[in-house]
Coordinates of C-alpha atoms and ligand atoms in Angstrom, one line a residue:
M1 CA -86.4 27.8 72.2
R2 CA -85.4 31.5 71.0
L3 CA -86.0 30.9 67.3
R4 CA -89.7 30.3 67.9
F5 CA -90.4 34.0 68.2
S6 CA -88.1 35.2 65.6
A7 CA -89.3 36.6 62.3
P8 CA -88.9 34.1 59.2
L9 CA -86.3 36.6 57.8
S10 CA -84.0 36.6 60.8
V11 CA -84.2 32.9 60.9
L12 CA -83.1 32.6 57.4
F13 CA -80.2 35.4 58.0
S14 CA -79.2 33.6 61.0
A15 CA -79.1 30.1 59.1
S16 CA -76.9 31.6 56.3
L17 CA -74.6 33.2 59.0
S18 CA -74.3 29.9 60.5
A19 CA -73.4 28.1 57.3
L20 CA -70.8 30.9 56.6
F21 CA -69.5 30.4 60.0
F22 CA -69.4 26.6 59.6
A23 CA -67.6 27.2 56.1
L24 CA -64.9 29.5 57.9
L25 CA -64.5 27.0 60.6
L26 CA -63.7 24.3 58.1
A27 CA -61.3 26.4 56.2
L28 CA -59.6 27.3 59.4
F29 CA -59.5 23.6 60.3
S30 CA -57.9 22.5 57.3
V31 CA -55.3 25.3 57.5
L32 CA -54.6 24.0 61.0
S33 CA -54.1 20.5 59.8
C34 CA -51.8 21.5 56.9
S35 CA -49.5 23.4 59.3
A36 CA -49.3 20.6 61.7
A37 CA -45.8 19.4 62.6
V38 CA -46.4 15.7 61.8
S39 CA -49.4 14.4 59.9
N40 CA -50.9 11.7 61.9
G41 CA -53.3 10.8 58.9
E42 CA -56.2 12.5 60.8
D43 CA -57.7 15.8 60.3
K44 CA -56.3 17.3 63.4
P45 CA -53.1 19.0 64.3
A46 CA -50.4 16.7 65.6
G47 CA -49.4 16.8 69.2
V48 CA -46.0 17.0 70.8
R49 CA -44.2 14.3 72.8
N50 CA -43.7 16.3 75.9
I51 CA -45.4 19.4 77.5
I52 CA -43.8 21.4 80.4
L53 CA -46.0 24.0 82.0
L54 CA -44.1 26.5 84.3
I55 CA -46.5 28.6 86.6
G56 CA -45.0 31.6 88.2
D57 CA -47.6 32.0 90.9
G58 CA -48.3 35.8 91.1
M59 CA -45.9 36.6 88.4
G60 CA -47.5 39.4 86.6
P61 CA -45.7 41.7 84.1
A62 CA -44.3 43.9 86.8
Q63 CA -42.8 40.8 88.2
F64 CA -41.4 39.7 84.9
G65 CA -39.8 43.3 84.7
L66 CA -38.3 42.9 88.3
L67 CA -36.5 39.9 87.3
E68 CA -35.2 41.3 84.0
S69 CA -34.3 44.6 85.5
Y70 CA -32.4 42.8 88.2
A71 CA -30.6 40.5 85.7
R72 CA -29.7 43.1 83.2
R73 CA -29.3 46.3 85.2
A74 CA -28.3 45.8 88.8
P75 CA -24.7 47.0 89.2
N76 CA -23.7 43.7 91.0
S77 CA -26.2 41.4 89.2
I78 CA -25.5 37.7 89.8
Y79 CA -26.2 37.2 86.1
Q80 CA -23.1 39.3 85.1
G81 CA -24.3 39.6 81.6
R82 CA -25.9 36.1 81.2
P83 CA -29.6 36.3 80.0
T84 CA -32.3 34.9 82.4
A85 CA -33.8 31.7 81.6
V86 CA -37.2 33.5 81.1
S87 CA -35.6 35.8 78.3
Q88 CA -33.9 32.6 76.7
L89 CA -37.3 31.1 76.4
M90 CA -38.8 34.4 75.1
Q91 CA -36.0 34.4 72.5
Q92 CA -36.9 31.0 71.5
G93 CA -40.5 31.2 71.3
K94 CA -43.3 33.8 71.4
V95 CA -45.0 35.9 74.0
L96 CA -48.8 36.5 74.5
L97 CA -50.7 38.1 77.1
S98 CA -53.6 36.3 78.8
D99 CA -56.7 37.1 80.7
T100 CA -56.7 35.1 83.9
G101 CA -60.3 35.9 85.1
P102 CA -62.9 33.2 86.2
H103 CA -66.1 32.5 84.7
D104 CA -68.2 35.3 86.3
V105 CA -65.8 37.7 88.0
L106 CA -62.8 39.7 87.1
V107 CA -60.1 38.7 89.6
T108 CA -58.9 35.2 90.0
D109 CA -57.4 33.1 92.8
S110 CA -54.7 30.6 92.2
A111 CA -57.0 27.5 92.5
C112 CA -59.6 28.7 89.9
S113 CA -56.6 30.0 87.6
A114 CA -54.7 26.8 87.7
T115 CA -58.0 24.9 87.1
Q116 CA -58.8 26.8 84.0
L117 CA -55.1 25.9 82.5
A118 CA -55.7 22.4 83.7
I119 CA -59.2 21.5 82.4
G120 CA -59.4 24.1 79.5
E121 CA -62.6 25.4 80.8
A122 CA -63.9 28.3 82.8
S123 CA -64.0 27.5 86.5
G124 CA -65.2 29.4 89.5
S125 CA -63.3 31.2 92.3
E126 CA -61.3 28.9 94.8
M127 CA -62.4 25.7 93.0
I128 CA -60.0 22.7 92.2
G129 CA -60.4 20.7 89.0
L130 CA -64.1 21.7 88.5
N131 CA -65.8 23.9 85.7
A132 CA -68.0 26.9 86.5
R133 CA -70.9 24.4 86.8
G134 CA -69.2 22.4 89.5
D135 CA -68.5 19.4 87.5
S136 CA -65.4 17.4 87.7
V137 CA -63.5 17.7 84.5
E138 CA -60.5 15.8 83.3
T139 CA -57.4 17.7 83.8
I140 CA -54.5 17.8 81.1
L141 CA -52.5 15.7 83.5
Q142 CA -55.1 13.1 83.8
K143 CA -55.5 13.3 79.9
A144 CA -51.8 12.8 79.4
K145 CA -52.0 9.8 81.8
R146 CA -54.7 8.3 79.8
A147 CA -52.7 8.9 76.7
G148 CA -50.0 6.8 78.2
M149 CA -47.7 9.5 78.9
R150 CA -45.7 10.2 82.2
T151 CA -46.9 12.8 84.6
G152 CA -45.3 15.1 87.2
L153 CA -46.1 17.9 89.5
V154 CA -43.4 20.0 91.2
S155 CA -43.8 22.8 93.6
D156 CA -42.0 25.0 96.1
T157 CA -45.2 25.4 98.2
R158 CA -46.9 22.0 99.2
I159 CA -48.4 19.4 96.8
T160 CA -51.9 19.8 98.3
H161 CA -51.8 23.7 97.7
A162 CA -54.0 25.2 95.0
T163 CA -51.7 25.2 92.0
P164 CA -50.5 21.6 92.0
A165 CA -53.8 20.2 93.4
A166 CA -55.8 21.7 90.3
F167 CA -54.0 19.4 88.0
A168 CA -54.7 16.2 89.8
A169 CA -57.6 16.9 92.3
H170 CA -61.3 17.6 92.1
Q171 CA -62.7 19.5 95.1
P172 CA -65.3 22.3 95.6
H173 CA -62.9 24.5 97.7
R174 CA -59.0 24.7 97.8
R175 CA -59.1 24.5 101.5
F176 CA -59.9 20.7 101.5
E177 CA -56.2 19.7 101.5
N178 CA -56.9 16.3 103.1
E179 CA -59.3 15.3 100.6
I180 CA -56.8 16.9 98.0
A181 CA -54.0 14.7 99.2
A182 CA -56.3 11.5 98.6
D183 CA -57.3 12.7 95.3
L184 CA -53.7 13.1 94.4
L185 CA -53.1 9.5 95.1
T186 CA -56.4 8.4 93.1
T187 CA -55.1 10.4 90.1
A188 CA -51.6 9.1 90.9
P189 CA -49.1 11.3 88.8
D190 CA -45.9 9.4 88.3
L191 CA -44.0 12.1 90.2
M192 CA -44.8 14.5 92.9
L193 CA -42.2 16.7 94.5
S194 CA -43.0 19.2 97.0
G195 CA -43.9 20.0 100.7
G196 CA -47.2 19.0 102.6
L197 CA -46.2 15.9 104.5
R198 CA -48.7 16.7 107.2
Y199 CA -51.7 15.8 104.9
F200 CA -50.3 12.4 104.2
L201 CA -49.7 11.2 107.8
P202 CA -52.5 9.5 109.8
Q203 CA -54.1 11.6 112.6
D204 CA -52.1 9.6 115.1
A205 CA -48.9 10.1 113.1
A206 CA -46.9 7.9 115.5
N207 CA -48.8 5.2 113.8
I208 CA -46.6 4.7 110.7
S209 CA -44.3 2.0 109.9
T210 CA -40.6 2.1 111.5
E211 CA -39.1 2.5 108.0
Q212 CA -41.2 5.5 107.3
Q213 CA -40.4 7.1 110.7
K214 CA -36.7 6.5 109.9
K215 CA -36.8 8.2 106.6
I216 CA -38.9 11.2 108.0
S217 CA -36.5 11.6 111.0
A218 CA -33.5 11.3 108.7
A219 CA -35.0 14.3 106.9
Q220 CA -35.5 16.2 110.2
L221 CA -39.3 16.5 109.4
T222 CA -41.8 16.8 112.2
L223 CA -44.3 14.0 112.6
K224 CA -47.5 16.3 112.8
S225 CA -50.6 15.5 110.9
K226 CA -53.3 17.8 109.7
R227 CA -55.6 14.7 108.9
T228 CA -58.8 14.0 110.9
D229 CA -58.7 10.2 110.1
Q230 CA -56.2 7.4 110.4
R231 CA -55.4 7.0 106.8
N232 CA -51.8 6.7 106.1
L233 CA -51.5 8.0 102.7
L234 CA -47.7 7.2 102.8
S235 CA -48.5 3.5 103.1
E236 CA -51.3 3.9 100.6
A237 CA -48.8 5.5 98.1
Q238 CA -46.3 2.6 98.8
Q239 CA -48.8 0.0 98.1
Q240 CA -49.5 1.8 94.7
G241 CA -45.8 1.3 94.0
Y242 CA -44.5 4.9 94.9
A243 CA -41.0 5.2 96.5
L244 CA -41.1 7.6 99.2
A245 CA -38.4 10.5 99.7
F246 CA -38.3 13.2 102.3
S247 CA -34.7 14.9 101.7
R248 CA -32.3 15.9 99.1
E249 CA -30.4 12.5 99.8
Q250 CA -33.4 10.4 99.6
L251 CA -34.5 12.2 96.4
A252 CA -31.0 11.7 94.8
Q253 CA -31.3 7.9 95.3
Q254 CA -34.5 7.6 93.3
Q255 CA -33.9 6.2 89.6
H256 CA -37.5 4.9 89.0
L257 CA -41.0 6.2 88.8
P258 CA -43.3 6.7 90.5
V259 CA -41.8 8.8 93.3
L260 CA -43.7 10.8 95.9
G261 CA -41.2 13.4 97.5
L262 CA -42.6 15.3 100.5
F263 CA -39.9 17.6 101.7
A264 CA -41.6 19.7 104.3
S265 CA -44.3 19.3 106.9
S266 CA -46.2 22.3 105.2
A267 CA -44.6 24.8 102.9
M268 CA -41.1 24.3 101.7
D269 CA -38.2 26.8 102.7
D270 CA -38.6 30.4 101.3
A271 CA -36.2 31.4 98.4
I272 CA -33.9 33.5 100.6
Y273 CA -33.6 31.0 103.3
A274 CA -32.8 28.2 100.8
S275 CA -30.0 30.3 98.9
Q276 CA -28.4 31.0 102.5
N277 CA -28.6 27.2 103.2
P278 CA -27.3 25.5 100.0
D279 CA -26.4 22.3 101.9
S280 CA -29.9 22.1 103.6
I281 CA -31.5 18.9 103.9
Q282 CA -34.3 20.2 101.9
P283 CA -33.8 20.2 98.1
D284 CA -34.4 23.4 96.2
L285 CA -36.7 23.9 93.3
N286 CA -34.1 23.7 90.6
E287 CA -32.9 20.3 91.9
L288 CA -36.6 19.1 92.1
T289 CA -37.1 20.2 88.5
R290 CA -33.9 18.5 87.3
K291 CA -34.8 15.3 88.9
A292 CA -38.2 15.5 87.5
L293 CA -36.7 15.9 84.1
Q294 CA -34.2 13.0 84.4
L295 CA -37.0 10.5 85.6
L296 CA -39.9 11.8 83.3
G297 CA -37.5 12.4 80.3
A298 CA -36.8 8.5 80.1
S299 CA -40.5 7.9 79.2
E300 CA -41.0 6.2 76.1
H301 CA -44.5 8.0 75.4
G302 CA -43.6 11.5 76.5
F303 CA -44.6 13.2 79.6
F304 CA -46.6 16.3 80.9
L305 CA -44.7 18.3 83.9
M306 CA -46.0 21.3 85.8
V307 CA -43.4 23.1 87.8
E308 CA -44.6 25.9 90.0
G309 CA -42.7 28.8 91.5
G310 CA -45.1 29.2 94.3
Q311 CA -43.9 31.6 96.8
I312 CA -43.5 34.4 94.4
D313 CA -47.2 34.9 95.2
W314 CA -46.5 34.8 99.0
A315 CA -43.8 37.5 98.7
G316 CA -46.4 39.5 96.8
H317 CA -49.2 38.9 99.3
N318 CA -46.7 40.3 102.1
N319 CA -45.6 43.1 99.7
D320 CA -42.1 42.0 100.5
A321 CA -39.9 43.4 97.5
G322 CA -36.6 41.7 98.5
A323 CA -38.3 38.3 98.8
L324 CA -40.2 38.9 95.5
L325 CA -36.9 39.2 93.8
H326 CA -35.4 36.1 95.4
E327 CA -38.5 34.1 94.5
L328 CA -38.2 35.2 91.0
L329 CA -34.5 34.3 90.9
R330 CA -35.3 30.8 92.4
F331 CA -38.0 30.2 89.8
D332 CA -35.6 31.4 87.0
A333 CA -32.9 28.8 88.2
A334 CA -35.7 26.0 87.9
I335 CA -36.7 27.3 84.4
Q336 CA -33.0 27.2 83.5
E337 CA -33.2 23.5 84.0
V338 CA -35.9 23.1 81.7
V339 CA -34.3 25.2 79.0
N340 CA -31.1 23.2 79.2
W341 CA -33.0 19.9 79.1
A342 CA -35.3 21.1 76.1
A343 CA -32.2 22.6 74.1
G344 CA -32.2 20.9 70.8
R345 CA -35.3 19.1 71.0
D346 CA -38.2 19.5 68.6
D347 CA -40.7 17.5 70.4
T348 CA -41.3 19.5 73.6
L349 CA -43.6 22.5 74.3
V350 CA -42.5 24.7 77.2
V351 CA -45.1 27.2 78.5
L352 CA -44.2 29.7 81.0
T353 CA -47.1 31.8 82.6
A354 CA -48.6 33.0 85.7
D355 CA -51.9 32.2 87.3
H356 CA -52.4 36.0 88.1
E357 CA -50.6 39.1 89.4
T358 CA -50.1 39.6 93.1
G359 CA -49.7 42.8 95.1
G360 CA -50.0 45.3 92.3
F361 CA -46.2 45.6 92.5
G362 CA -44.3 48.3 90.8
F363 CA -41.2 50.4 91.0
S364 CA -42.4 54.2 91.1
Y365 CA -40.9 57.7 91.2
S366 CA -41.5 59.9 93.9
A367 CA -40.7 63.1 95.8
H368 CA -38.6 61.1 98.4
D369 CA -34.9 61.8 98.6
V370 CA -34.7 63.6 95.2
P371 CA -31.0 63.3 93.9
A372 CA -29.0 66.5 93.9
A373 CA -28.2 68.3 90.7
R374 CA -25.4 67.2 88.6
T375 CA -23.3 68.8 85.9
L376 CA -23.4 66.8 82.5
P377 CA -20.8 67.0 79.7
G378 CA -23.4 66.9 76.9
N379 CA -23.6 69.8 74.5
G380 CA -27.3 70.0 74.7
M381 CA -27.4 71.1 78.3
R382 CA -26.9 74.9 77.7
G383 CA -25.1 75.2 80.9
Q384 CA -28.1 73.9 82.9
A385 CA -27.6 71.4 85.6
F386 CA -29.2 67.7 85.1
A387 CA -31.9 68.1 87.7
P388 CA -34.9 66.0 87.5
N389 CA -37.7 67.1 89.7
Y390 CA -38.2 63.7 91.3
N391 CA -36.4 60.4 92.5
F392 CA -36.7 58.0 89.5
A393 CA -35.4 55.0 91.4
P394 CA -31.6 54.5 91.0
L395 CA -30.3 51.3 89.8
S396 CA -28.5 50.4 93.0
L397 CA -31.9 49.9 94.5
L398 CA -31.9 46.4 92.7
D399 CA -28.7 45.3 94.7
R400 CA -30.1 46.7 97.9
L401 CA -33.2 44.5 97.3
Y402 CA -31.2 41.5 96.4
A403 CA -29.0 42.1 99.7
Q404 CA -32.2 41.3 102.0
K405 CA -31.2 38.5 104.3
K406 CA -34.7 37.5 105.4
G407 CA -38.2 37.2 104.2
Y408 CA -41.0 39.2 106.0
Y409 CA -42.4 36.0 107.3
R410 CA -39.3 34.7 108.9
L411 CA -38.1 38.1 109.9
W412 CA -41.5 38.7 111.8
A413 CA -41.3 35.4 113.6
D414 CA -37.8 36.1 114.7
A415 CA -38.6 39.8 115.9
S416 CA -41.6 38.2 117.7
S417 CA -39.6 35.4 119.5
N418 CA -38.5 38.0 122.2
G419 CA -41.8 40.0 122.2
K420 CA -44.8 39.7 124.4
K421 CA -48.0 37.6 123.2
G422 CA -46.1 36.4 120.2
L423 CA -45.6 40.0 118.8
P424 CA -42.5 41.9 118.4
T425 CA -41.7 45.0 120.4
A426 CA -40.7 48.1 118.7
D427 CA -37.2 47.5 119.5
S428 CA -37.0 43.9 118.5
L429 CA -38.7 44.9 115.2
M430 CA -36.3 47.6 114.6
A431 CA -33.4 45.5 115.3
E432 CA -34.6 42.7 113.1
V433 CA -35.4 44.9 110.2
N434 CA -32.2 46.8 110.3
A435 CA -30.2 43.5 110.3
A436 CA -32.0 42.0 107.4
L437 CA -32.5 44.9 105.2
D438 CA -30.2 47.4 103.5
F439 CA -32.9 50.1 104.4
P440 CA -32.7 52.0 107.6
F441 CA -35.7 51.5 109.7
S442 CA -36.4 53.7 112.8
R443 CA -38.1 53.0 116.0
T444 CA -41.0 55.3 114.9
Q445 CA -41.6 53.4 112.0
A446 CA -41.5 50.2 114.1
E447 CA -44.1 51.9 116.3
R448 CA -46.3 52.8 113.4
V449 CA -46.1 49.1 112.1
L450 CA -47.4 47.7 115.3
R451 CA -50.7 50.0 115.4
R452 CA -53.9 48.1 115.7
D453 CA -57.7 49.3 114.7
P454 CA -61.0 47.9 115.4
N455 CA -61.9 45.4 112.6
P456 CA -64.9 46.9 110.8
H457 CA -66.0 43.3 109.6
F458 CA -65.8 41.7 113.0
D459 CA -69.0 39.8 113.8
P460 CA -69.2 39.2 117.7
Q461 CA -71.7 36.6 117.0
T462 CA -69.7 34.3 114.9
D463 CA -66.0 35.5 114.9
D464 CA -63.2 34.5 117.1
P465 CA -62.7 37.5 119.7
A466 CA -59.0 37.8 118.7
G467 CA -60.4 39.3 115.3
A468 CA -62.0 42.3 117.0
T469 CA -59.0 44.4 116.3
Q470 CA -56.5 44.3 113.3
P471 CA -53.3 45.5 112.3
H472 CA -53.4 49.0 110.9
I473 CA -53.5 49.8 107.3
E474 CA -53.7 53.4 106.3
D475 CA -55.8 53.1 103.2
F476 CA -57.4 50.3 100.8
S477 CA -57.9 48.4 103.9
D478 CA -60.3 46.0 102.5
F479 CA -57.8 44.7 100.1
Y480 CA -55.6 43.4 103.0
V481 CA -57.7 40.3 103.9
Y482 CA -55.3 38.1 105.7
R483 CA -55.6 39.8 109.0
E484 CA -52.5 39.5 111.2
E485 CA -50.2 39.3 108.0
R486 CA -51.2 42.9 107.6
Y487 CA -48.3 43.7 109.8
L488 CA -46.0 42.7 107.0
N489 CA -48.0 44.9 104.6
A490 CA -47.6 47.6 107.1
L491 CA -43.9 47.1 107.3
A492 CA -43.8 47.2 103.3
R493 CA -45.5 50.6 103.3
E494 CA -42.8 52.1 105.8
L495 CA -40.2 50.8 103.5
A496 CA -41.9 51.8 100.4
S497 CA -40.4 55.4 99.8
A498 CA -36.8 54.3 100.4
Q499 CA -37.3 51.3 98.1
S500 CA -39.0 53.2 95.4
V501 CA -41.5 50.4 95.4
V502 CA -45.6 50.8 95.4
W503 CA -47.9 48.0 96.2
S504 CA -51.8 48.4 95.3
T505 CA -53.3 45.4 97.4
G506 CA -52.5 42.5 99.8
T507 CA -54.4 40.2 97.4
H508 CA -54.3 39.9 93.5
T509 CA -55.0 42.1 90.5
A510 CA -56.5 41.3 87.3
A511 CA -53.4 42.4 85.3
P512 CA -53.1 40.1 82.2
V513 CA -50.1 37.9 82.5
P514 CA -47.5 37.0 80.0
V515 CA -47.4 33.6 78.3
V516 CA -44.0 32.5 76.9
I517 CA -44.5 29.5 74.8
S518 CA -41.4 27.8 73.0
G519 CA -41.6 24.6 70.9
P520 CA -42.2 23.2 67.3
E521 CA -43.1 26.2 65.1
P522 CA -46.2 24.7 63.7
I523 CA -47.5 24.2 67.2
L524 CA -46.7 27.8 68.2
Q525 CA -48.9 29.2 65.1
N526 CA -51.9 28.1 67.0
F527 CA -51.3 30.5 69.9
Q528 CA -51.9 34.0 69.1
G529 CA -52.3 37.6 70.5
F530 CA -54.3 38.3 73.7
T531 CA -55.8 34.9 75.0
Q532 CA -57.4 33.6 78.0
H533 CA -56.3 31.0 80.4
A534 CA -59.3 28.7 79.9
K535 CA -58.7 28.9 76.1
L536 CA -54.7 28.3 76.7
G537 CA -55.7 25.4 78.8
H538 CA -58.0 24.1 76.0
Q539 CA -55.5 24.4 73.5
L540 CA -52.7 22.6 75.5
K541 CA -55.1 19.7 76.3
A542 CA -55.9 19.3 72.6
L543 CA -52.2 18.7 71.9
I544 CA -52.4 15.4 73.8
K545 CA -53.7 12.7 71.6
T546 CA -55.5 9.7 73.3
D547 CA -56.1 7.4 70.4
Ligands
MG601 MG1 -49.6 28.4 93.9
ZN602 ZN1 -52.2 34.6 96.0

């Protein structure tokens, strides 16, 4: 009891302060109630019918900038003067900035950040659906379900991955993907569309029904399981009433909820690959989103839908600028589906945000390849040439980034297929990079990328001997934590000067992220200024009425 030792005067003072605070709170509350869209006869703001939450994983302010710069300023932009879906949403609603940080530290991961949005409370690093104390807390999706709304999760990663998991599972760590898969069926959103089949198949994956086998093989997916038990979650889902879909065609046939769509063994295809294979068996994110809106939109009592552009983050971790652009374009195409669907409606709140920034990405000016002096016709030049001291990054870079034909993951795997011990040779790497990117790449650069150093964090007592060395990173080495993927970061460093791109990390930064929020005006009034993800989640959850 802290008051016990306080002087009487300060007790009185704090008592009158609390009275004042309480009065202010009451005043604020009545203002909020008056401004509500529809009065429901109670002293609380009205809810909305539908909530659509769009999460660009790793989509910090500079990533929003890359999408807009490309769309508006690339000489050969595929947008051809059309606005991005992101900027259409911005035009309709308002934009806030939000601190994504967890309870007790500065930088967040996707599990914690999505959890904070989902439960509306501070959470801890790498937790799924738990608050900072470790308690399970009802998520916005679970609350929506309790309120009789339909619910859905869509992601281009896998359904058991941190971001979708945080809305329908409760686990102490994001790595428990088998347990997350089981939790997903316990929570039972009406619609789940993503990858991650391997967490739903029994350990002996051959022990599934003939009908399941037929559908999976029609989708050309492998029958590989990550489970360590014999639970067949596909059968369990079917017993709960779910229809199963594993391919674009099988998804198209679905006309009723609930639906479980698992379109990849693990992660779904990356955006570059997906855009080059439009007739692929696997549906792309915009199609998943369209289908989700078609099925959920028919709901009598509204719906909650979360759609994730999840591989923006992966391109960021790899420091892969061309892939980053393509992931942003894919997410924007999915957002366009939402914007089209919500057009003219006054009952739907659309919220677009990120869980954090990834990579510390930015275009930057440099001393590399400074353009030659030019003569300008303007009358202020006094006969002087136009001759900036540095290379300020020409707009043509945007087209050259767009021209990238493979993401670094796939490029590396392809370069490795001819190499020794699963690694590329300098020659195979040089050939792959030159074939896939519009930025020349030399043998010397390839040799530099393939360097290895002793791993300073290696512990011979506990660690796998393979980890005694790691790919070389020149500086900030501790921020490149995904050991073998450091090769991709090293590749990015070699291309940085030519791309006028810098990266500050292989992980996440604490940059505040934009929140674009569009919907009924009275609801928008509750969202103001610089916010925080747990608070944002709390406000969204409060819009769902359960009584
Ligand atoms: Mg994610
Ligand atoms: Zn990440």
